PDB file of C-alpha atoms and ligand atoms in Angstrom:
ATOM      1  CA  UNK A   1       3.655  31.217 139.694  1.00 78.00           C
ATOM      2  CA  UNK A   2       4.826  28.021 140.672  1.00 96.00           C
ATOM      3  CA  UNK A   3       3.028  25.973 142.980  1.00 98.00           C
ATOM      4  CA  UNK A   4       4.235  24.024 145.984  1.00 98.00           C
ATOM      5  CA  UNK A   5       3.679  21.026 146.966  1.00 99.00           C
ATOM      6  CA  UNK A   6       4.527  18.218 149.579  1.00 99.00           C
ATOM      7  CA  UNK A   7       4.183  14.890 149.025  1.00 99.00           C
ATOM      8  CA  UNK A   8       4.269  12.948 152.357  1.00 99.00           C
ATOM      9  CA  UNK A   9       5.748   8.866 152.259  1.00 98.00           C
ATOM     10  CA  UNK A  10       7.396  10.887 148.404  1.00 98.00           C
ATOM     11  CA  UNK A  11      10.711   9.295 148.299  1.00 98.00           C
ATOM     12  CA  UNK A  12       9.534   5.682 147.464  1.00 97.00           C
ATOM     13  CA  UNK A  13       6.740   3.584 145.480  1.00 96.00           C
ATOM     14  CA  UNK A  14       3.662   5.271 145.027  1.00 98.00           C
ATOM     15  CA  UNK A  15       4.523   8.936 146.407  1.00 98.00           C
ATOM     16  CA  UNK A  16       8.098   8.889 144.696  1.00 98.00           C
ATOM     17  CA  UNK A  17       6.205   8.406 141.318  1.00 98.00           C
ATOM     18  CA  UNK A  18       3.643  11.437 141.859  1.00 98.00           C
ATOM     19  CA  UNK A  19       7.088  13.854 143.488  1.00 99.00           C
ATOM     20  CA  UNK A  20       7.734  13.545 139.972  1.00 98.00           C
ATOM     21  CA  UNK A  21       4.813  13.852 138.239  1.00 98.00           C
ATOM     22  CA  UNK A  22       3.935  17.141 140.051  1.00 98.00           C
ATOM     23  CA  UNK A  23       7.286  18.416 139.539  1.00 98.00           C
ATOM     24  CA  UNK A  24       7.028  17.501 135.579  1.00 98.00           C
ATOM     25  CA  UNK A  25       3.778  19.638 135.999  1.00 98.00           C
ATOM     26  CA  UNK A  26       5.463  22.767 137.115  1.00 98.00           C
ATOM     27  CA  UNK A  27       5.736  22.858 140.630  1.00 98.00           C
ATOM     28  CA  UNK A  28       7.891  22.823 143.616  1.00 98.00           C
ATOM     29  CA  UNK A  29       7.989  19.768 145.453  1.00 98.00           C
ATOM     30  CA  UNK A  30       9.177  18.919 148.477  1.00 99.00           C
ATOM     31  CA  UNK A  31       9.446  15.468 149.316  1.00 99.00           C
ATOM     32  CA  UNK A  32       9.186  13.970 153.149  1.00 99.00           C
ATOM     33  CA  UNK A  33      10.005  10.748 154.238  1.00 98.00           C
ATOM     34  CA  UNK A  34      10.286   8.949 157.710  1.00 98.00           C
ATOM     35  CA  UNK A  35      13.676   7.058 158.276  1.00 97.00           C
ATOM     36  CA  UNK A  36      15.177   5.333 154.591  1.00 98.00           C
ATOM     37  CA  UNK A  37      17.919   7.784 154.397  1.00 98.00           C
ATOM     38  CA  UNK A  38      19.203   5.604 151.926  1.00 98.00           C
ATOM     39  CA  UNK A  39      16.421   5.630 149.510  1.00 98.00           C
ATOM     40  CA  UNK A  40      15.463   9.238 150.249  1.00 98.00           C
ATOM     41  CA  UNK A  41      19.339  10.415 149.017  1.00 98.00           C
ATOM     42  CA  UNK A  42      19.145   7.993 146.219  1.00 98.00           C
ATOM     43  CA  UNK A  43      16.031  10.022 145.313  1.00 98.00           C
ATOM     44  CA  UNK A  44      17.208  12.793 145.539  1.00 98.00           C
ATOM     45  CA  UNK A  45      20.305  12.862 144.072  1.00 98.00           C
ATOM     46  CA  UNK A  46      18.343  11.313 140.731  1.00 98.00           C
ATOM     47  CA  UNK A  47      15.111  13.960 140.733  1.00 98.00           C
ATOM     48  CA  UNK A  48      16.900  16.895 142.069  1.00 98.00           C
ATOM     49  CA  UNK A  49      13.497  17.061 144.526  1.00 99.00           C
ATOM     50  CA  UNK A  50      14.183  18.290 147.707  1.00 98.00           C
ATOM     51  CA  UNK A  51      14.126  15.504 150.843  1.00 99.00           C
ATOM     52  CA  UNK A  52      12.429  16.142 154.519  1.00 99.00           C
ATOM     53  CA  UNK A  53      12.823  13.478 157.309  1.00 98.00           C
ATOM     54  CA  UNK A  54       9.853  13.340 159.727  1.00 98.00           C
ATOM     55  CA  UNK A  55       7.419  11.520 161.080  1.00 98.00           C
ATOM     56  CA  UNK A  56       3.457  11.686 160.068  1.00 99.00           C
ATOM     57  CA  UNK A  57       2.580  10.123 163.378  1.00 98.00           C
ATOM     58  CA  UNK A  58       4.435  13.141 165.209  1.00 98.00           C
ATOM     59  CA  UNK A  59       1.823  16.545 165.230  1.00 98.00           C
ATOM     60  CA  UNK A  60       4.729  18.637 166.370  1.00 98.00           C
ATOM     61  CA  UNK A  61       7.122  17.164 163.664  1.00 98.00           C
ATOM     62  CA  UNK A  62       4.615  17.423 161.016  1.00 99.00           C
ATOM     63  CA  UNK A  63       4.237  21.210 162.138  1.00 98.00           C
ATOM     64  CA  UNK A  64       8.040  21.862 161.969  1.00 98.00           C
ATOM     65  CA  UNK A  65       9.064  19.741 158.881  1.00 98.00           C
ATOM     66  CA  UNK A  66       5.968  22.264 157.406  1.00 99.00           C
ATOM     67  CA  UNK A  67       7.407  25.353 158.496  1.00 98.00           C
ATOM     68  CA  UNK A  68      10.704  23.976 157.402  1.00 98.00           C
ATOM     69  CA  UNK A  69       9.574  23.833 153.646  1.00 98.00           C
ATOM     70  CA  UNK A  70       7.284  26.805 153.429  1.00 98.00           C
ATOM     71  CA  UNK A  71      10.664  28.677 154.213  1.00 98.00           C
ATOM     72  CA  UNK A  72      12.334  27.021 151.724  1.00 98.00           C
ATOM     73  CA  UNK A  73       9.600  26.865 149.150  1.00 98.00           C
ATOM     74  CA  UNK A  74       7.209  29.060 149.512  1.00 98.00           C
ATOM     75  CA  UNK A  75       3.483  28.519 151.434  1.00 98.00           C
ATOM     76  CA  UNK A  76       2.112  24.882 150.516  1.00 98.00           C
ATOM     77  CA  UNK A  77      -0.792  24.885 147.818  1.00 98.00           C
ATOM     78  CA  UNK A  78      -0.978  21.412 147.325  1.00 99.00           C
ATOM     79  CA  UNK A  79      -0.677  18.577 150.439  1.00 99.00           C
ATOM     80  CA  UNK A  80      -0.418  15.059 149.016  1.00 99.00           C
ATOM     81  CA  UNK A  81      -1.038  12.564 152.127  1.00 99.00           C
ATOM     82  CA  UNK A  82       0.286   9.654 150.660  1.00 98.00           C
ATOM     83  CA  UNK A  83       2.691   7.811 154.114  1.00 98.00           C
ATOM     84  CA  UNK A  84       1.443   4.766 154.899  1.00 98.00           C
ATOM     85  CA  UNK A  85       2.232   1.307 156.225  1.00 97.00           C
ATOM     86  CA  UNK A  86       0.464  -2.000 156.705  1.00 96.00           C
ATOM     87  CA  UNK A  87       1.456  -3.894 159.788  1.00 97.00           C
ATOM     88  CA  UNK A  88      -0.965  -7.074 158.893  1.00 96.00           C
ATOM     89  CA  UNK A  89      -2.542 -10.104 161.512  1.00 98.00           C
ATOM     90  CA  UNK A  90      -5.669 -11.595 161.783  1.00 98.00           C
ATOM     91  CA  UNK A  91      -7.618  -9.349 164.972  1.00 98.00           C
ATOM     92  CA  UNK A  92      -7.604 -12.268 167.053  1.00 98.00           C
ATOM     93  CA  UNK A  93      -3.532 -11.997 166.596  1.00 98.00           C
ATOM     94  CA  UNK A  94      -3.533  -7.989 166.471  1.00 99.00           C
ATOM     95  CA  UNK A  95      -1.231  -6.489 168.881  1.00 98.00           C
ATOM     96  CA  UNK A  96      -2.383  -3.138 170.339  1.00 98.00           C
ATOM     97  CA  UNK A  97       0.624  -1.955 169.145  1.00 98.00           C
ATOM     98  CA  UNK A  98       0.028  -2.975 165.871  1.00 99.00           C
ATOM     99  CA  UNK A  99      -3.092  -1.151 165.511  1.00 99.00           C
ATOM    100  CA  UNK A 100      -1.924   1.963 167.527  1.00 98.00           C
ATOM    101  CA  UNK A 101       1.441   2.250 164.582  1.00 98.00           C
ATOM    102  CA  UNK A 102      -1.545   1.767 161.759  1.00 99.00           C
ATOM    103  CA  UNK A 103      -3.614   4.660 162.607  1.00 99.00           C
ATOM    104  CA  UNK A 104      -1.268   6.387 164.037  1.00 98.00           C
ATOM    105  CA  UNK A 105       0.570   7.035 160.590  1.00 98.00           C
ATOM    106  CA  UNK A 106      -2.269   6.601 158.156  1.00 98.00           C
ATOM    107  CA  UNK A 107      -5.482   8.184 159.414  1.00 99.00           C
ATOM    108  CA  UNK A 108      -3.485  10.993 162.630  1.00 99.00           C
ATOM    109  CA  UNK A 109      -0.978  11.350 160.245  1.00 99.00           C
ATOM    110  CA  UNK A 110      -3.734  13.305 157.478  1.00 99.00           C
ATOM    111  CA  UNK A 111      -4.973  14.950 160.339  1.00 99.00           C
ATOM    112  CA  UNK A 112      -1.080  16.206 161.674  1.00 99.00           C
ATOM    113  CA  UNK A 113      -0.120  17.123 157.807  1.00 99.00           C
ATOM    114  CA  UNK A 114      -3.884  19.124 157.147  1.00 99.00           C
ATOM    115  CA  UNK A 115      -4.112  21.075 160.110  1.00 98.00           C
ATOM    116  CA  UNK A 116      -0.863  23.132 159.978  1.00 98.00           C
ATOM    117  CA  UNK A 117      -1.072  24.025 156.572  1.00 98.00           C
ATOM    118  CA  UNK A 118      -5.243  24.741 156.481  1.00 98.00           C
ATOM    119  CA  UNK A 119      -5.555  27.985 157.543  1.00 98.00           C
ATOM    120  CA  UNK A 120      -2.812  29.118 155.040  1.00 98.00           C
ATOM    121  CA  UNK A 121      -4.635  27.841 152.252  1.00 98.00           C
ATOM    122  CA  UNK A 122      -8.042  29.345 153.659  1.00 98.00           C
ATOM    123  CA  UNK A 123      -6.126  32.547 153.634  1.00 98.00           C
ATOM    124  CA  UNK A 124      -5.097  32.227 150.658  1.00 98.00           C
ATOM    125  CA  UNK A 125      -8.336  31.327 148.938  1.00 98.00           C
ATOM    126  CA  UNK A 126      -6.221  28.160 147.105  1.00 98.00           C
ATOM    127  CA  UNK A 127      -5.628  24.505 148.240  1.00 98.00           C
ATOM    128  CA  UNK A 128      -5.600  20.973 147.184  1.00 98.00           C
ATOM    129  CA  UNK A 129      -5.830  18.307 149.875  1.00 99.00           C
ATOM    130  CA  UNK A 130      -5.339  14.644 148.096  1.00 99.00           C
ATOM    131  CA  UNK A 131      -5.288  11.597 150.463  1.00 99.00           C
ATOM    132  CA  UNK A 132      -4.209   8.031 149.230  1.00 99.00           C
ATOM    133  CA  UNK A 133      -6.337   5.857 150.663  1.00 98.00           C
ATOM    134  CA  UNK A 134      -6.936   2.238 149.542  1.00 98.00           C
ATOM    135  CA  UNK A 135      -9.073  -0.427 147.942  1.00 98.00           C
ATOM    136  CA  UNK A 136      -9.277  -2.112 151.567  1.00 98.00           C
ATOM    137  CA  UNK A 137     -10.361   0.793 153.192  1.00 98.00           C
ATOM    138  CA  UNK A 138     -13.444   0.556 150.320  1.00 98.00           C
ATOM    139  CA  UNK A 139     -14.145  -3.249 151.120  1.00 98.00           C
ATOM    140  CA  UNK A 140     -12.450  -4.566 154.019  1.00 98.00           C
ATOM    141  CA  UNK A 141      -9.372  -7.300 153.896  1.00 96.00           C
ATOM    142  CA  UNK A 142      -8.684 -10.104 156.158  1.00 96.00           C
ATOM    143  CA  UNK A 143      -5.609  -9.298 158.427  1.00 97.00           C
ATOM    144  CA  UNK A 144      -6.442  -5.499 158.027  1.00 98.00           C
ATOM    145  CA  UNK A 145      -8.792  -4.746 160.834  1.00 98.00           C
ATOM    146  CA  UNK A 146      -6.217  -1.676 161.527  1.00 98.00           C
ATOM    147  CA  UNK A 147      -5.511  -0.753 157.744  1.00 98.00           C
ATOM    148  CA  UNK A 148      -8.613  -1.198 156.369  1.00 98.00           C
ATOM    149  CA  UNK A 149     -10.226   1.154 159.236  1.00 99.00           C
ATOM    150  CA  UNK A 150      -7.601   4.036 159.139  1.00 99.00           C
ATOM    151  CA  UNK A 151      -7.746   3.806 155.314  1.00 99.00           C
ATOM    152  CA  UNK A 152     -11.715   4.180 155.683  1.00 99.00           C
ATOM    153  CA  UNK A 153     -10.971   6.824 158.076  1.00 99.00           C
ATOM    154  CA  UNK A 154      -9.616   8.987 155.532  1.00 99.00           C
ATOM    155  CA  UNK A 155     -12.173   8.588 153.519  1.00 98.00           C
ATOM    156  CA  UNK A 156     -14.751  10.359 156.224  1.00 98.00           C
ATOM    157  CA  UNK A 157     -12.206  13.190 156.362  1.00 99.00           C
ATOM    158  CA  UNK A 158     -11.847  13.769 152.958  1.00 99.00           C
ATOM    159  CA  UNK A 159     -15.617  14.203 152.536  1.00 98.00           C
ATOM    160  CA  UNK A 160     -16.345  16.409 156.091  1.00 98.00           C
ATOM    161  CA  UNK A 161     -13.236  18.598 154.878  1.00 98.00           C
ATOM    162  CA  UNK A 162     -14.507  19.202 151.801  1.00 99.00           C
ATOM    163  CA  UNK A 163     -17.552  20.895 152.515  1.00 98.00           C
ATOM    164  CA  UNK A 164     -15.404  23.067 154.790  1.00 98.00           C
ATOM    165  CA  UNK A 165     -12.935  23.751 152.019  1.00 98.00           C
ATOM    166  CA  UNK A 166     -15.395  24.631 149.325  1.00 98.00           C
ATOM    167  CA  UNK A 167     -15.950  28.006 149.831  1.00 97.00           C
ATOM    168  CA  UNK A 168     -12.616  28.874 149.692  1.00 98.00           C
ATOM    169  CA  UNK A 169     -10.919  27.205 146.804  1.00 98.00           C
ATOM    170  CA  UNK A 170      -9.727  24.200 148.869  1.00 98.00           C
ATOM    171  CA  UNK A 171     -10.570  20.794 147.131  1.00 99.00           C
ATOM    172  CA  UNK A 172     -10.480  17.890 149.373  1.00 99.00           C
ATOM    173  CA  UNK A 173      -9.755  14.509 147.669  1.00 99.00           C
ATOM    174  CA  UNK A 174      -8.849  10.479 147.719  1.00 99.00           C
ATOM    175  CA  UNK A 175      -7.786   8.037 145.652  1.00 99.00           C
ATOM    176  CA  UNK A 176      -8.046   4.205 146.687  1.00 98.00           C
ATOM    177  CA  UNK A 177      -5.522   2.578 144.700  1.00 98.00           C
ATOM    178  CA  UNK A 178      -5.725  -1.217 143.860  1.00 97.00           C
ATOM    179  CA  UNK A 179      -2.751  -3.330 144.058  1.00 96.00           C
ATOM    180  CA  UNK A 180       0.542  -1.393 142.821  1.00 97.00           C
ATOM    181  CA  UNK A 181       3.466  -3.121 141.851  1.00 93.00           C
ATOM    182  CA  UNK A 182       5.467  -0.996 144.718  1.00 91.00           C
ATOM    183  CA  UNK A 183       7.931  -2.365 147.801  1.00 87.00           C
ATOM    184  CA  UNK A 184       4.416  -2.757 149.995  1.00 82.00           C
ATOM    185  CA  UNK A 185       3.120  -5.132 147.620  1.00 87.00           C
ATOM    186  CA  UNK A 186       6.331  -7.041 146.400  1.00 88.00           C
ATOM    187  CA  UNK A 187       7.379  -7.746 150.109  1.00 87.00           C
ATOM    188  CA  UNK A 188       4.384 -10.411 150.609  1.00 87.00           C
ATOM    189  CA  UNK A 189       4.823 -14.114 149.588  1.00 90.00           C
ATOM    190  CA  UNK A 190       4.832 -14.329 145.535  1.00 91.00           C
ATOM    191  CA  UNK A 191       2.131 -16.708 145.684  1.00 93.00           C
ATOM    192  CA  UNK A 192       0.130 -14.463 147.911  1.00 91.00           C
ATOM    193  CA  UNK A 193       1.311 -12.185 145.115  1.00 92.00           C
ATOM    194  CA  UNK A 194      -0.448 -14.250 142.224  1.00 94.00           C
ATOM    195  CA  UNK A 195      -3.101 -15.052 144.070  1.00 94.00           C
ATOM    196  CA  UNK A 196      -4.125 -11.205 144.241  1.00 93.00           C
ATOM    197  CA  UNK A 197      -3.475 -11.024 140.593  1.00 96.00           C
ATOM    198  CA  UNK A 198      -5.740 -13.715 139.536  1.00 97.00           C
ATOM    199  CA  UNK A 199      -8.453 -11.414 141.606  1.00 96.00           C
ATOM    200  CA  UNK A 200      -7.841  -8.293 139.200  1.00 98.00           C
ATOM    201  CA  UNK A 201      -9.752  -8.114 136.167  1.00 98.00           C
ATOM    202  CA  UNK A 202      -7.162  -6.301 133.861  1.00 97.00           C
ATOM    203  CA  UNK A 203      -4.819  -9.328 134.941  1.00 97.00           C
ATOM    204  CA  UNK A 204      -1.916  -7.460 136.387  1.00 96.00           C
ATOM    205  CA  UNK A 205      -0.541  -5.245 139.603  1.00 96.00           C
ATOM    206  CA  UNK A 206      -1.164  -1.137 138.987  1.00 97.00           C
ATOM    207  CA  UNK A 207       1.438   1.277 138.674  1.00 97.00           C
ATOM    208  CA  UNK A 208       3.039   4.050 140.364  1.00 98.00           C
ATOM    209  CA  UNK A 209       2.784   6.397 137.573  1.00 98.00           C
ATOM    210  CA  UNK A 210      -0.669   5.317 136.933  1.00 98.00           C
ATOM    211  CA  UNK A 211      -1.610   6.833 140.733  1.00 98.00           C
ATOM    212  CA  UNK A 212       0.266  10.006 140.459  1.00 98.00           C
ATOM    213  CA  UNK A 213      -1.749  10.923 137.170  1.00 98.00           C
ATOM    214  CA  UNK A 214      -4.735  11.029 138.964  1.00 98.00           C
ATOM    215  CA  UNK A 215      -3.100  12.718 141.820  1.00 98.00           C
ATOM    216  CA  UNK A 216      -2.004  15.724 138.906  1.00 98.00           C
ATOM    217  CA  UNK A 217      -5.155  15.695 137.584  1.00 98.00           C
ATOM    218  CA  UNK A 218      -7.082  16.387 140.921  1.00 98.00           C
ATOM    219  CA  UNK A 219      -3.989  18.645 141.877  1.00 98.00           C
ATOM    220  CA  UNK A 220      -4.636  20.920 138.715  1.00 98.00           C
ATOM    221  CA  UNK A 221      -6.842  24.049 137.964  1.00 96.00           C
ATOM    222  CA  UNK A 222      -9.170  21.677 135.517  1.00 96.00           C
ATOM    223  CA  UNK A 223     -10.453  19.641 138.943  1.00 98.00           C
ATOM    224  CA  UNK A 224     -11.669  22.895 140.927  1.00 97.00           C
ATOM    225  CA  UNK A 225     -14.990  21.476 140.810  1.00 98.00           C
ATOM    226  CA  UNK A 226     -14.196  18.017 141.832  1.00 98.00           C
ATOM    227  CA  UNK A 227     -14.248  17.741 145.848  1.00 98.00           C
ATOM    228  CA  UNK A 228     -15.468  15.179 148.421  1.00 98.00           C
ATOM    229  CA  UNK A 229     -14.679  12.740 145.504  1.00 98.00           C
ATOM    230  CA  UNK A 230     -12.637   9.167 145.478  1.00 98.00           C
ATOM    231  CA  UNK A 231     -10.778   8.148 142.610  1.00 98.00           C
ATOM    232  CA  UNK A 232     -11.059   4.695 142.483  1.00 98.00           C
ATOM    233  CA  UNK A 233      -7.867   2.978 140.446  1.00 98.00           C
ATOM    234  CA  UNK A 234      -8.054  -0.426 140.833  1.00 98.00           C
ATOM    235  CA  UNK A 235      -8.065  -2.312 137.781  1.00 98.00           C
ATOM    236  CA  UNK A 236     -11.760  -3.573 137.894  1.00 98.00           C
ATOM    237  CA  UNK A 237     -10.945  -5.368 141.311  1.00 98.00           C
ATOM    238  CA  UNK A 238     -13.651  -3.705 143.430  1.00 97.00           C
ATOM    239  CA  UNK A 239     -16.342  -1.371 142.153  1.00 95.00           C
ATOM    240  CA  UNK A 240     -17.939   1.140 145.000  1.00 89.00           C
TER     241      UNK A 240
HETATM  242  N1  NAP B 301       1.196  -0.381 147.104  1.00 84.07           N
HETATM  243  C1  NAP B 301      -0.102  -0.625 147.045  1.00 84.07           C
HETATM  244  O1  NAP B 301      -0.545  -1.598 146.425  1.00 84.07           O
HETATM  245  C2  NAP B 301      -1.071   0.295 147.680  1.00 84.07           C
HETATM  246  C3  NAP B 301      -2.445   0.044 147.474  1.00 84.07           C
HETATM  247  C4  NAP B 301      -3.368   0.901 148.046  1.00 84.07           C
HETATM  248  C5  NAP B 301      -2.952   1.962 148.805  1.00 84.07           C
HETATM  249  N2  NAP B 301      -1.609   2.176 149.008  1.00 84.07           N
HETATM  250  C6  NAP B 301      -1.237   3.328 149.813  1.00 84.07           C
HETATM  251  O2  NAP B 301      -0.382   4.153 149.040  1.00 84.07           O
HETATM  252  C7  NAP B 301       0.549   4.808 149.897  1.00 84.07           C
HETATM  253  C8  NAP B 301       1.972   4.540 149.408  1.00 84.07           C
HETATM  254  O3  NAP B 301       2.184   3.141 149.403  1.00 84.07           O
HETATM  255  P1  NAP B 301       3.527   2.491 148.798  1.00 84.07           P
HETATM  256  O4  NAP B 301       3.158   1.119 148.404  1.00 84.07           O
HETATM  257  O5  NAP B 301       4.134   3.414 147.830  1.00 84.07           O
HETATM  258  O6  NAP B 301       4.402   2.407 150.133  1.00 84.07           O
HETATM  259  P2  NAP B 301       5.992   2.145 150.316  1.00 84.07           P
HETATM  260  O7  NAP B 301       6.608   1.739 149.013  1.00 84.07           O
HETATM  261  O8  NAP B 301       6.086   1.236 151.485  1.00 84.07           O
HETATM  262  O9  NAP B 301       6.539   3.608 150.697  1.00 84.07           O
HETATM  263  C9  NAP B 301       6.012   4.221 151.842  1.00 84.07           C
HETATM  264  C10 NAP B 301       6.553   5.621 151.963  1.00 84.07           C
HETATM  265  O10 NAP B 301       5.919   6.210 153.122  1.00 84.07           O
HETATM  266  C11 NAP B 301       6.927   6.652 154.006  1.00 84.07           C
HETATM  267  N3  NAP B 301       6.461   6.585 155.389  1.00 84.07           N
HETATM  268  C12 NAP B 301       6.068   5.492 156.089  1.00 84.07           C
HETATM  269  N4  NAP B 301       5.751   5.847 157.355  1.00 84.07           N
HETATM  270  C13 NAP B 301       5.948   7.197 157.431  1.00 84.07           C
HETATM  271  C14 NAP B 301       5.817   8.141 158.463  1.00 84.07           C
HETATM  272  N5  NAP B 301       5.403   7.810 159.694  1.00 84.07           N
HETATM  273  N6  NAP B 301       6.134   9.436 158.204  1.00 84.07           N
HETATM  274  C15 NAP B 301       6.567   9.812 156.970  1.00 84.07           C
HETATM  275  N7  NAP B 301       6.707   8.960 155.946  1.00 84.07           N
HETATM  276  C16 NAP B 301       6.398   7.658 156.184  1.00 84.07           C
HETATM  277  C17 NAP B 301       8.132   5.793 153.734  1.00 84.07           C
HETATM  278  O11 NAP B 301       9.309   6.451 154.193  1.00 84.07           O
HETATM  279  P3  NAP B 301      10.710   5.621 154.363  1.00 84.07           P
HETATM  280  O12 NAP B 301      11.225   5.428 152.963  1.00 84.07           O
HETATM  281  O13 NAP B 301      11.552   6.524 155.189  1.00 84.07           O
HETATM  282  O14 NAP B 301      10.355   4.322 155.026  1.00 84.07           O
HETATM  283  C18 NAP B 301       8.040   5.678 152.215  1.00 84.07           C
HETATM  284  O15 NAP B 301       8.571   6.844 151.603  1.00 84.07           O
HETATM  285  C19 NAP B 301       0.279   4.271 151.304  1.00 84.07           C
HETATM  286  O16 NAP B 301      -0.568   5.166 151.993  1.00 84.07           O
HETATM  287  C20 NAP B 301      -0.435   2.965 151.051  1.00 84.07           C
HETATM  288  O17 NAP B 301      -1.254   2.598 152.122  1.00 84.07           O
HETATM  289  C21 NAP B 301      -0.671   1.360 148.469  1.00 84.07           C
END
């Protein structure tokens, strides 16, 4: 049978590419976003995939929008924690508010999309947990104090939930992307731009596509004994 997945952050850049790619793999996707109505119709109306509005940062929203699709598609095997946004300034600069938004949606916002669905896959003796964390949360980056420590921060989770998960069927996962060629990356200065390029060693941005492979892979039967683990897809820029 078919299985279902979410993808959260999956109407643009990085989780629009792997709403596809797990939908070219068989399953049902559903794909949640938290205000682009825009962009999430425009996806929609060109992948056929399902659209949910909601917020990551919002436990009770996260609960509901779940509910929501396990009505429509069935219980969720597979929970891709992909949402995520940078809100950059040096510390000394850092608004509280700044840092609050920044953990609020990337590390509480893997904790508000796990916990509802958990116990439904410990139930069900089936689950795949991928988070996409980031090559900053590996080795730091100026201006990131709050990125770089939320993106760490799913990095701990991944590895405590996995030895929870383990013993029944539940594989708990990251990937730490590099830089990918996605609306995150093309909104800062192009010679910012270049000057990150110059600092990868295969000599060009990453893309979507080549995220959401690994996400399929580590989504699929073949990867049940792979958990705890980071992918690390990064062009040569960092090695852990
Ligand atoms: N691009 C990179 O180079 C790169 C590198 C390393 C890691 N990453 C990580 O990869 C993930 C995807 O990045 P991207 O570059 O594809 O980002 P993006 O192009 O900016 O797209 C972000 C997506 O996340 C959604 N989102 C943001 N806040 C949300 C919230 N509170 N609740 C639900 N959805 C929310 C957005 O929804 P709306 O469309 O409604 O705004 C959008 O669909 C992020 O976790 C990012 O940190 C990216």
């Amino acid at each position: 049978m078919a299985r279902t997945a979410i993808v959260t952050g999956g109407t643009r850049g990085i989780g629009a590419a792997i709403a596809v790619a797990l939908k070219q793999a068989g399953c049902n996707v559903a794909a949640n976003y938290a205000g682009n109505d825009e962009a999430a119709q425009g996806f929609n109306a060109e992948t056929g995939i399902p659209v949910y509005k909601w917020s990551v940062a919002d436990y009770d929203a996260c609960a509901g929008g779940i509910a929501q699709v396990e009505a429509d598609l069935g219980p969720v095997d597979i929970l891709v924690n992909n949402a995520g946004i940078t809100r950059d300034a040096p510390f000394h600069k850092m608004t509280r508010e700044q840092w609050t938004d920044v953990i609020n949606t990337n590390l509480n916002g893997v904790f508000n999309m796990t916990h509802p669905v958990w116990n439904g896959m410990r139930e069900r003796k089936f689950g795949r947990v991928i988070t996409i964390s980031s090559i900053n949360g590996q080795k730091g980056q100026f201006a990131q104090a709050n990125y770089s420590a939320s993106k760490a921060g799913d990095l701990g989770f991944t590895k405590a939930l996995a030895q929870e998960g383990a013993r029944n069927g539940i594989t708990v996962n990251a990937i730490c992307p590099g830089y990918i060629g996605t609306d995150m990356v093309m909104a800062v200065p192009e010679k910012v731009r270049e000057a990150i390029i110059a600092q990868i060693p295969v000599g060009r941005l990453g893309e979507a596509d080549e995220i959401a492979r690994c996400v399929v892979f580590l989504a699929s039967d073949d990867a049940g004994f792979i958990t705890g683990s980071t992918i690390t897809a990064n062009g040569g820029q960092y090695f852990t």
